[in-house]
């Protein structure tokens, strides 16, 4: 179990440690070296303001926005959310300056686009320098699968049968593309335009691919952007989060109402159009980048590390065989299919609390009171509600006219290891 959580975390200050499938054309360290040295903002992967704050051991200031400050005051409790941080209070960094607390560009985005929320400032005083290990939700598949197998009895036989049928149908419908991705990861390049269109067609069958597609494009934009806005962010030690927000809202209608990456699947023509609309110079290279990078990350996150990417096939195999070869992919598919079930609202805590407890235990043993989204250190950071060795205080805050925050009223509330309710709305999906 601990090995699975180790694999799901990344520390960008040290070389990659994960065992990877055989026959991949590049290793994790090959890619990291390329991204750090060959992109305008790659230096921020290792040397960014958030990582510096973590390893300093000094008090950290974090911004959280809430829709219902009165409920927090009344209950005296703050509950945490799931999502990319598994079970943490979702925040963004604040830097303490003479003029006040300056929000990270992600926090500035949240405050500008959510004007009806109340900003809250958290002061976290750690017991020691914090290990900069971020959780990468793309690598949680094996944990999702193990959790499902452990609590499979919570589903009815009909629900389990339907889950198996849906996962297998999705795999069979997308099998040709999944094999293409593995062959690309092993160095057998296919045309980028064709690859993107096949990927787009496969996302409705395997929704996890939409998440992978989005994260690859987010990485591409944040690392390659050279706009004045991005340069200003870089001067502050930050990757520019506004880029991928614009991309997501351009790609999917209604994404501002429900941020659902299972619907993220632009075809080649639309992809180039979206990226050129954000930063024209980045349009020509985006498809080839997605082909190479997504293929590598798919093999890394989908396959068991004992597998050979050049020999695994998704065509003509049964679910049991695929599960052994690609537990990461099956876990991601099962996790997402359960969320479409009519009873997910009742089942949510059964499955998600189990993973959160494991995450809290891992973070506590690793000395991590403030876990972050480790796909890249882009500023999505949380507070571990079960960490016993740090002090946390919280205030409401007011922004001034210059973009700085100022704490106003201390809130007598504590973080509790309790998950806020959440569920995905049901919707019809084409299979």
CSV table of C-alpha atoms in Angstrom, one decimal:
chain,number,residue,atom,x,y,z
A,1,UNK,CA,0.0,0.0,0.0
A,2,UNK,CA,2.8,2.4,0.9
A,3,UNK,CA,4.5,1.7,-2.4
A,4,UNK,CA,1.4,2.8,-4.2
A,5,UNK,CA,1.3,6.1,-2.4
A,6,UNK,CA,5.0,6.6,-3.1
A,7,UNK,CA,4.3,6.1,-6.8
A,8,UNK,CA,1.5,8.6,-6.6
A,9,UNK,CA,3.8,11.4,-5.3
A,10,UNK,CA,6.5,13.4,-7.0
A,11,UNK,CA,9.4,15.4,-5.6
A,12,UNK,CA,10.8,17.7,-8.3
A,13,UNK,CA,13.8,18.5,-6.3
A,14,UNK,CA,15.3,15.0,-6.7
A,15,UNK,CA,15.6,12.6,-9.7
A,16,UNK,CA,12.5,10.5,-10.4
A,17,UNK,CA,12.5,7.3,-8.4
A,18,UNK,CA,9.5,5.4,-9.9
A,19,UNK,CA,10.0,2.1,-11.6
A,20,UNK,CA,8.6,2.3,-15.2
A,21,UNK,CA,7.4,-0.2,-17.8
A,22,UNK,CA,10.1,-1.6,-20.2
A,23,UNK,CA,10.5,-0.4,-23.7
A,24,UNK,CA,9.6,3.3,-23.2
A,25,UNK,CA,11.4,5.6,-25.5
A,26,UNK,CA,12.1,8.1,-22.7
A,27,UNK,CA,12.4,7.8,-19.0
A,28,UNK,CA,10.8,10.1,-16.5
A,29,UNK,CA,14.2,11.8,-16.0
A,30,UNK,CA,14.7,12.2,-19.8
A,31,UNK,CA,11.4,14.1,-19.9
A,32,UNK,CA,12.1,16.1,-16.8
A,33,UNK,CA,15.5,17.1,-18.1
A,34,UNK,CA,14.0,18.1,-21.4
A,35,UNK,CA,11.2,20.2,-19.9
A,36,UNK,CA,13.4,21.9,-17.4
A,37,UNK,CA,16.1,22.8,-19.9
A,38,UNK,CA,14.3,23.2,-23.2
A,39,UNK,CA,11.2,25.3,-22.3
A,40,UNK,CA,11.1,29.0,-21.3
A,41,UNK,CA,9.5,28.3,-17.9
A,42,UNK,CA,11.0,24.8,-17.2
A,43,UNK,CA,13.2,26.2,-14.5
A,44,UNK,CA,10.1,26.7,-12.4
A,45,UNK,CA,9.5,23.0,-12.1
A,46,UNK,CA,12.4,22.8,-9.6
A,47,UNK,CA,12.9,26.4,-8.5
A,48,UNK,CA,9.5,27.9,-7.7
A,49,UNK,CA,8.1,30.0,-4.9
A,50,UNK,CA,5.8,27.3,-3.5
A,51,UNK,CA,8.6,24.7,-3.2
A,52,UNK,CA,10.9,27.3,-1.6
A,53,UNK,CA,8.2,28.1,1.0
A,54,UNK,CA,7.6,24.4,1.8
A,55,UNK,CA,11.3,23.5,2.3
A,56,UNK,CA,11.9,26.7,4.4
A,57,UNK,CA,10.1,25.4,7.4
A,58,UNK,CA,8.7,28.9,8.0
A,59,UNK,CA,5.0,29.7,8.5
A,60,UNK,CA,3.0,29.4,5.3
A,61,UNK,CA,0.0,31.5,4.4
A,62,UNK,CA,-2.7,30.0,2.1
A,63,UNK,CA,-5.8,31.4,0.5
A,64,UNK,CA,-9.1,29.5,0.5
A,65,UNK,CA,-12.4,30.8,-0.8
A,66,UNK,CA,-15.8,29.7,0.6
A,67,UNK,CA,-19.4,30.2,-0.4
A,68,UNK,CA,-20.7,29.9,3.2
A,69,UNK,CA,-18.6,31.6,5.8
A,70,UNK,CA,-21.6,31.7,8.2
A,71,UNK,CA,-21.9,27.9,8.3
A,72,UNK,CA,-18.2,27.7,9.2
A,73,UNK,CA,-18.6,30.2,12.0
A,74,UNK,CA,-21.7,28.4,13.3
A,75,UNK,CA,-20.2,24.9,13.2
A,76,UNK,CA,-16.7,25.8,14.2
A,77,UNK,CA,-15.5,23.3,11.6
A,78,UNK,CA,-13.9,23.2,8.1
A,79,UNK,CA,-14.4,20.1,6.0
A,80,UNK,CA,-12.1,19.1,3.2
A,81,UNK,CA,-12.7,18.0,-0.4
A,82,UNK,CA,-11.6,15.2,-2.6
A,83,UNK,CA,-10.5,15.8,-6.2
A,84,UNK,CA,-6.9,16.3,-7.2
A,85,UNK,CA,-5.8,16.6,-3.5
A,86,UNK,CA,-7.6,13.4,-2.3
A,87,UNK,CA,-8.6,14.8,1.0
A,88,UNK,CA,-7.3,18.3,1.8
A,89,UNK,CA,-8.6,21.8,2.1
A,90,UNK,CA,-8.0,23.3,-1.4
A,91,UNK,CA,-6.0,26.5,-1.3
A,92,UNK,CA,-3.4,28.5,-3.2
A,93,UNK,CA,-0.3,30.2,-1.8
A,94,UNK,CA,0.0,33.7,-0.4
A,95,UNK,CA,3.3,35.5,-0.1
A,96,UNK,CA,3.8,37.9,2.9
A,97,UNK,CA,4.9,41.3,1.7
A,98,UNK,CA,5.1,44.8,3.3
A,99,UNK,CA,1.9,45.8,1.5
A,100,UNK,CA,0.0,42.7,2.7
A,101,UNK,CA,-0.5,39.1,1.6
A,102,UNK,CA,-0.1,38.8,-2.2
A,103,UNK,CA,-2.2,36.0,-3.8
A,104,UNK,CA,-0.5,33.5,-6.1
A,105,UNK,CA,-1.9,34.0,-9.7
A,106,UNK,CA,-4.1,31.0,-9.2
A,107,UNK,CA,-5.6,32.6,-6.1
A,108,UNK,CA,-6.0,35.9,-8.0
A,109,UNK,CA,-7.9,34.0,-10.7
A,110,UNK,CA,-10.2,32.4,-8.1
A,111,UNK,CA,-11.0,35.7,-6.4
A,112,UNK,CA,-11.7,37.4,-9.7
A,113,UNK,CA,-13.9,34.7,-11.1
A,114,UNK,CA,-15.7,33.9,-7.8
A,115,UNK,CA,-16.7,37.3,-6.5
A,116,UNK,CA,-19.5,35.9,-4.3
A,117,UNK,CA,-17.1,33.9,-2.2
A,118,UNK,CA,-15.4,35.0,1.0
A,119,UNK,CA,-11.6,34.8,1.0
A,120,UNK,CA,-10.0,33.1,4.0
A,121,UNK,CA,-6.4,33.3,5.1
A,122,UNK,CA,-4.8,30.3,6.7
A,123,UNK,CA,-1.5,30.4,8.7
A,124,UNK,CA,0.1,27.0,8.9
A,125,UNK,CA,3.1,26.8,11.2
A,126,UNK,CA,4.9,23.5,10.4
A,127,UNK,CA,7.0,21.5,12.9
A,128,UNK,CA,9.9,21.2,10.4
A,129,UNK,CA,10.8,21.9,6.8
A,130,UNK,CA,8.1,20.2,4.6
A,131,UNK,CA,9.1,17.5,2.1
A,132,UNK,CA,8.0,18.9,-1.3
A,133,UNK,CA,6.2,15.7,-2.4
A,134,UNK,CA,3.1,16.4,-4.4
A,135,UNK,CA,0.3,13.9,-5.1
A,136,UNK,CA,-0.3,13.2,-8.8
A,137,UNK,CA,-3.9,12.1,-9.3
A,138,UNK,CA,-3.0,10.6,-12.7
A,139,UNK,CA,-1.1,7.9,-10.7
A,140,UNK,CA,-3.8,7.0,-8.3
A,141,UNK,CA,-5.3,4.3,-10.5
A,142,UNK,CA,-3.9,1.3,-8.6
A,143,UNK,CA,-5.3,2.9,-5.3
A,144,UNK,CA,-8.7,3.4,-6.9
A,145,UNK,CA,-8.7,-0.2,-8.0
A,146,UNK,CA,-7.7,-1.6,-4.7
A,147,UNK,CA,-10.3,0.5,-2.9
A,148,UNK,CA,-13.0,-0.7,-5.2
A,149,UNK,CA,-12.0,-4.4,-4.7
A,150,UNK,CA,-12.0,-3.8,-1.0
A,151,UNK,CA,-15.5,-2.3,-0.9
A,152,UNK,CA,-17.0,-4.1,-3.9
A,153,UNK,CA,-19.6,-5.7,-1.6
A,154,UNK,CA,-21.2,-2.2,-1.1
A,155,UNK,CA,-22.5,-2.5,-4.7
A,156,UNK,CA,-25.3,-4.8,-5.7
A,157,UNK,CA,-24.5,-7.7,-8.0
A,158,UNK,CA,-26.3,-5.9,-10.8
A,159,UNK,CA,-24.2,-2.8,-10.2
A,160,UNK,CA,-21.0,-4.8,-10.2
A,161,UNK,CA,-22.0,-6.5,-13.4
A,162,UNK,CA,-23.0,-3.2,-15.0
A,163,UNK,CA,-19.6,-1.7,-14.0
A,164,UNK,CA,-17.7,-4.6,-15.5
A,165,UNK,CA,-19.7,-4.4,-18.8
A,166,UNK,CA,-19.3,-0.6,-19.0
A,167,UNK,CA,-15.5,-0.7,-18.4
A,168,UNK,CA,-15.0,-3.6,-20.8
A,169,UNK,CA,-17.1,-1.9,-23.5
A,170,UNK,CA,-15.1,1.3,-23.1
A,171,UNK,CA,-11.8,-0.6,-23.4
A,172,UNK,CA,-12.9,-2.5,-26.5
A,173,UNK,CA,-14.2,0.7,-28.2
A,174,UNK,CA,-10.9,2.5,-27.5
A,175,UNK,CA,-8.6,-0.4,-27.8
A,176,UNK,CA,-7.1,0.6,-31.2
A,177,UNK,CA,-6.1,4.0,-29.9
A,178,UNK,CA,-4.8,2.7,-26.5
A,179,UNK,CA,-2.5,0.4,-28.5
A,180,UNK,CA,-1.4,3.3,-30.7
A,181,UNK,CA,-0.6,5.3,-27.6
A,182,UNK,CA,1.6,2.5,-26.2
A,183,UNK,CA,3.4,2.1,-29.5
A,184,UNK,CA,4.1,5.8,-29.6
A,185,UNK,CA,5.4,5.6,-26.0
A,186,UNK,CA,7.8,2.9,-27.2
A,187,UNK,CA,9.1,5.1,-30.0
A,188,UNK,CA,7.0,4.2,-33.0
A,189,UNK,CA,5.7,7.6,-34.0
A,190,UNK,CA,2.3,8.0,-35.8
A,191,UNK,CA,1.1,11.2,-37.5
A,192,UNK,CA,0.2,13.8,-34.9
A,193,UNK,CA,-3.1,14.9,-36.6
A,194,UNK,CA,-4.4,11.4,-36.8
A,195,UNK,CA,-3.3,10.7,-33.2
A,196,UNK,CA,-5.2,13.7,-31.8
A,197,UNK,CA,-8.4,12.8,-33.7
A,198,UNK,CA,-8.2,9.2,-32.4
A,199,UNK,CA,-7.6,10.5,-28.9
A,200,UNK,CA,-10.7,12.8,-29.3
A,201,UNK,CA,-12.8,9.8,-30.3
A,202,UNK,CA,-11.5,7.7,-27.5
A,203,UNK,CA,-12.2,10.1,-24.6
A,204,UNK,CA,-16.0,9.4,-24.4
A,205,UNK,CA,-15.2,5.7,-24.1
A,206,UNK,CA,-12.3,6.1,-21.6
A,207,UNK,CA,-13.0,9.4,-19.8
A,208,UNK,CA,-9.6,9.2,-18.0
A,209,UNK,CA,-8.0,10.1,-21.3
A,210,UNK,CA,-9.8,13.5,-21.1
A,211,UNK,CA,-8.0,14.2,-17.8
A,212,UNK,CA,-4.7,13.1,-19.3
A,213,UNK,CA,-5.3,15.3,-22.4
A,214,UNK,CA,-6.1,18.3,-20.3
A,215,UNK,CA,-3.0,18.0,-18.0
A,216,UNK,CA,-0.6,17.5,-21.0
A,217,UNK,CA,-2.0,20.7,-22.6
A,218,UNK,CA,-1.8,22.6,-19.3
A,219,UNK,CA,1.8,21.6,-19.0
A,220,UNK,CA,2.5,22.6,-22.6
A,221,UNK,CA,1.0,26.0,-22.1
A,222,UNK,CA,2.5,26.8,-18.7
A,223,UNK,CA,6.0,25.7,-19.6
A,224,UNK,CA,6.1,27.2,-23.2
A,225,UNK,CA,4.2,30.4,-22.8
A,226,UNK,CA,6.2,33.6,-23.4
A,227,UNK,CA,3.6,36.3,-22.9
A,228,UNK,CA,4.2,39.3,-20.7
A,229,UNK,CA,1.6,37.9,-18.3
A,230,UNK,CA,3.4,34.6,-18.0
A,231,UNK,CA,6.8,36.4,-17.6
A,232,UNK,CA,5.4,38.4,-14.7
A,233,UNK,CA,4.2,35.2,-13.1
A,234,UNK,CA,7.6,33.6,-13.6
A,235,UNK,CA,9.3,36.6,-12.0
A,236,UNK,CA,7.3,35.8,-8.9
A,237,UNK,CA,8.3,32.2,-9.0
A,238,UNK,CA,4.9,31.0,-10.4
A,239,UNK,CA,3.6,29.1,-13.3
A,240,UNK,CA,0.7,30.8,-15.1
A,241,UNK,CA,-2.6,29.1,-14.2
A,242,UNK,CA,-4.7,31.5,-16.2
A,243,UNK,CA,-3.6,29.8,-19.4
A,244,UNK,CA,-5.2,26.4,-18.8
A,245,UNK,CA,-8.3,27.9,-17.4
A,246,UNK,CA,-8.9,29.8,-20.7
A,247,UNK,CA,-8.1,26.7,-22.6
A,248,UNK,CA,-10.7,24.6,-20.7
A,249,UNK,CA,-13.5,27.1,-21.0
A,250,UNK,CA,-12.7,27.5,-24.8
A,251,UNK,CA,-12.8,23.7,-25.4
A,252,UNK,CA,-15.9,22.7,-23.5
A,253,UNK,CA,-19.3,24.6,-23.3
A,254,UNK,CA,-20.5,25.0,-19.7
A,255,UNK,CA,-17.1,24.1,-18.2
A,256,UNK,CA,-17.5,27.2,-15.9
A,257,UNK,CA,-20.6,25.5,-14.4
A,258,UNK,CA,-19.2,22.0,-14.0
A,259,UNK,CA,-15.4,21.5,-14.5
A,260,UNK,CA,-15.7,18.0,-15.9
A,261,UNK,CA,-12.6,16.8,-17.9
A,262,UNK,CA,-14.4,13.7,-19.1
A,263,UNK,CA,-15.9,16.1,-21.7
A,264,UNK,CA,-12.5,17.5,-22.7
A,265,UNK,CA,-11.7,16.1,-26.2
A,266,UNK,CA,-11.0,18.7,-28.9
A,267,UNK,CA,-10.1,17.3,-32.3
A,268,UNK,CA,-7.0,18.4,-34.1
A,269,UNK,CA,-8.4,21.4,-35.9
A,270,UNK,CA,-10.1,22.7,-32.8
A,271,UNK,CA,-7.1,22.0,-30.6
A,272,UNK,CA,-4.8,24.1,-32.8
A,273,UNK,CA,-7.4,26.8,-33.0
A,274,UNK,CA,-7.8,27.0,-29.2
A,275,UNK,CA,-4.1,27.1,-28.5
A,276,UNK,CA,-3.5,29.8,-31.2
A,277,UNK,CA,-6.3,31.8,-29.7
A,278,UNK,CA,-4.4,31.8,-26.4
A,279,UNK,CA,-0.9,32.3,-27.7
A,280,UNK,CA,-0.4,32.1,-31.5
A,281,UNK,CA,3.2,31.0,-31.4
A,282,UNK,CA,2.3,27.8,-29.5
A,283,UNK,CA,-0.2,26.5,-32.1
A,284,UNK,CA,2.2,24.8,-34.6
A,285,UNK,CA,3.9,22.6,-32.0
A,286,UNK,CA,1.0,21.5,-29.8
A,287,UNK,CA,-0.2,18.4,-31.6
A,288,UNK,CA,3.2,16.8,-31.8
A,289,UNK,CA,3.8,17.6,-28.1
A,290,UNK,CA,0.5,15.9,-27.1
A,291,UNK,CA,1.4,12.9,-29.2
A,292,UNK,CA,4.7,12.4,-27.5
A,293,UNK,CA,3.9,13.5,-24.0
A,294,UNK,CA,0.5,11.9,-23.6
A,295,UNK,CA,1.7,8.6,-24.9
A,296,UNK,CA,4.5,8.5,-22.4
A,297,UNK,CA,2.2,9.5,-19.5
A,298,UNK,CA,-0.5,7.1,-20.5
A,299,UNK,CA,2.0,4.2,-20.4
A,300,UNK,CA,3.4,5.4,-17.1
A,301,UNK,CA,0.0,5.8,-15.4
A,302,UNK,CA,-1.9,2.9,-17.0
A,303,UNK,CA,0.5,0.0,-17.0
A,304,UNK,CA,1.9,-2.0,-14.1
A,305,UNK,CA,5.6,-1.2,-13.9
A,306,UNK,CA,6.5,-4.8,-14.5
A,307,UNK,CA,5.0,-4.7,-18.0
A,308,UNK,CA,6.6,-4.1,-21.4
A,309,UNK,CA,4.9,-1.3,-23.2
A,310,UNK,CA,5.9,-2.7,-26.6
A,311,UNK,CA,4.1,-6.0,-26.0
A,312,UNK,CA,0.9,-5.1,-24.1
A,313,UNK,CA,-2.2,-4.9,-26.3
A,314,UNK,CA,-5.8,-3.9,-25.4
A,315,UNK,CA,-7.3,-5.6,-28.4
A,316,UNK,CA,-9.0,-9.0,-28.1
A,317,UNK,CA,-8.2,-9.5,-24.4
A,318,UNK,CA,-10.5,-10.0,-21.4
A,319,UNK,CA,-11.0,-7.7,-18.4
A,320,UNK,CA,-9.0,-9.9,-16.0
A,321,UNK,CA,-6.0,-9.9,-18.4
A,322,UNK,CA,-6.1,-6.1,-18.9
A,323,UNK,CA,-6.5,-5.6,-15.2
A,324,UNK,CA,-3.2,-7.4,-14.5
A,325,UNK,CA,-1.4,-5.5,-17.2
A,326,UNK,CA,-2.9,-2.1,-16.7
A,327,UNK,CA,-4.3,-1.8,-13.1
A,328,UNK,CA,-3.7,2.0,-13.2
A,329,UNK,CA,-6.0,2.4,-16.2
A,330,UNK,CA,-8.7,0.0,-14.9
A,331,UNK,CA,-8.6,1.8,-11.5
A,332,UNK,CA,-9.1,5.2,-13.1
A,333,UNK,CA,-12.0,3.8,-15.3
A,334,UNK,CA,-13.7,2.1,-12.3
A,335,UNK,CA,-13.3,5.2,-10.2
A,336,UNK,CA,-15.0,7.4,-12.8
A,337,UNK,CA,-17.8,4.9,-13.7
A,338,UNK,CA,-18.8,4.6,-10.1
A,339,UNK,CA,-19.4,8.3,-10.1
A,340,UNK,CA,-22.0,7.9,-12.8
A,341,UNK,CA,-24.1,5.4,-10.7
A,342,UNK,CA,-27.5,6.5,-9.5
A,343,UNK,CA,-26.4,5.6,-5.9
A,344,UNK,CA,-23.1,7.4,-5.9
A,345,UNK,CA,-24.4,10.1,-3.6
A,346,UNK,CA,-24.9,7.4,-0.9
A,347,UNK,CA,-21.7,5.5,-1.8
A,348,UNK,CA,-19.4,8.6,-2.0
A,349,UNK,CA,-18.1,8.5,1.5
A,350,UNK,CA,-17.6,4.7,1.5
A,351,UNK,CA,-15.1,4.8,-1.2
A,352,UNK,CA,-13.5,8.3,-0.8
A,353,UNK,CA,-13.0,8.3,3.0
A,354,UNK,CA,-10.9,5.1,2.7
A,355,UNK,CA,-8.5,6.8,0.3
A,356,UNK,CA,-8.4,9.9,2.3
A,357,UNK,CA,-7.5,8.0,5.5
A,358,UNK,CA,-4.6,6.4,3.6
A,359,UNK,CA,-3.5,9.7,2.3
A,360,UNK,CA,-3.6,11.4,5.7
A,361,UNK,CA,-1.5,8.5,7.2
A,362,UNK,CA,1.0,8.8,4.3
A,363,UNK,CA,1.3,12.6,4.6
A,364,UNK,CA,1.7,12.4,8.4
A,365,UNK,CA,4.4,9.8,8.2
A,366,UNK,CA,6.2,11.9,5.5
A,367,UNK,CA,5.9,15.1,7.4
A,368,UNK,CA,3.5,16.8,4.9
A,369,UNK,CA,0.9,19.2,6.5
A,370,UNK,CA,0.4,20.9,3.2
A,371,UNK,CA,0.1,18.5,0.2
A,372,UNK,CA,0.1,20.0,-3.3
A,373,UNK,CA,-1.0,18.9,-6.7
A,374,UNK,CA,2.1,17.2,-8.0
A,375,UNK,CA,1.4,17.0,-11.7
A,376,UNK,CA,3.4,20.2,-11.7
A,377,UNK,CA,4.1,22.6,-8.8
A,378,UNK,CA,1.6,25.1,-10.2
A,379,UNK,CA,0.1,26.4,-7.0
A,380,UNK,CA,-2.7,24.0,-6.1
A,381,UNK,CA,-1.9,23.3,-2.5
A,382,UNK,CA,-4.0,22.0,0.4
A,383,UNK,CA,-4.1,21.6,4.2
A,384,UNK,CA,-3.9,18.1,5.6
A,385,UNK,CA,-6.7,18.0,8.2
A,386,UNK,CA,-5.2,15.1,10.2
A,387,UNK,CA,-1.7,16.4,10.7
A,388,UNK,CA,-1.0,16.5,14.4
A,389,UNK,CA,2.2,18.5,14.6
A,390,UNK,CA,1.4,21.9,13.0
A,391,UNK,CA,-0.5,24.9,14.2
A,392,UNK,CA,-3.3,26.3,12.0
A,393,UNK,CA,-5.1,29.7,12.4
A,394,UNK,CA,-7.7,31.2,10.1
A,395,UNK,CA,-9.1,34.6,9.3
A,396,UNK,CA,-11.5,36.2,6.9
A,397,UNK,CA,-9.8,38.7,4.7
A,398,UNK,CA,-10.5,41.7,2.6
A,399,UNK,CA,-8.7,42.6,-0.7
A,400,UNK,CA,-7.4,46.2,-1.2
A,401,UNK,CA,-7.3,48.0,-4.5
A,402,UNK,CA,-3.8,46.9,-5.2
A,403,UNK,CA,-4.5,43.1,-5.2
A,404,UNK,CA,-3.3,42.4,-1.6
A,405,UNK,CA,-5.2,40.6,1.1
A,406,UNK,CA,-5.5,41.8,4.7
A,407,UNK,CA,-6.8,39.5,7.5
A,408,UNK,CA,-9.8,41.1,9.2
A,409,UNK,CA,-11.5,38.7,11.7
A,410,UNK,CA,-10.1,35.5,13.2
A,411,UNK,CA,-12.4,32.6,12.7
A,412,UNK,CA,-12.7,30.1,15.6
A,413,UNK,CA,-12.9,27.0,13.5
A,414,UNK,CA,-10.8,23.9,13.2
A,415,UNK,CA,-10.0,21.6,10.2
A,416,UNK,CA,-11.6,18.2,10.7
A,417,UNK,CA,-10.8,15.0,8.9
A,418,UNK,CA,-14.3,14.9,7.4
A,419,UNK,CA,-15.1,15.0,3.7
A,420,UNK,CA,-17.5,17.6,2.3
A,421,UNK,CA,-20.3,16.0,0.3
A,422,UNK,CA,-19.7,15.9,-3.4
A,423,UNK,CA,-21.0,13.9,-6.3
A,424,UNK,CA,-21.1,14.1,-10.1
A,425,UNK,CA,-24.5,14.8,-11.6
A,426,UNK,CA,-25.9,12.0,-13.7
A,427,UNK,CA,-25.7,12.5,-17.4
A,428,UNK,CA,-26.2,10.4,-20.5
A,429,UNK,CA,-23.0,9.2,-22.2
A,430,UNK,CA,-22.6,7.9,-25.7
A,431,UNK,CA,-21.0,4.4,-25.8
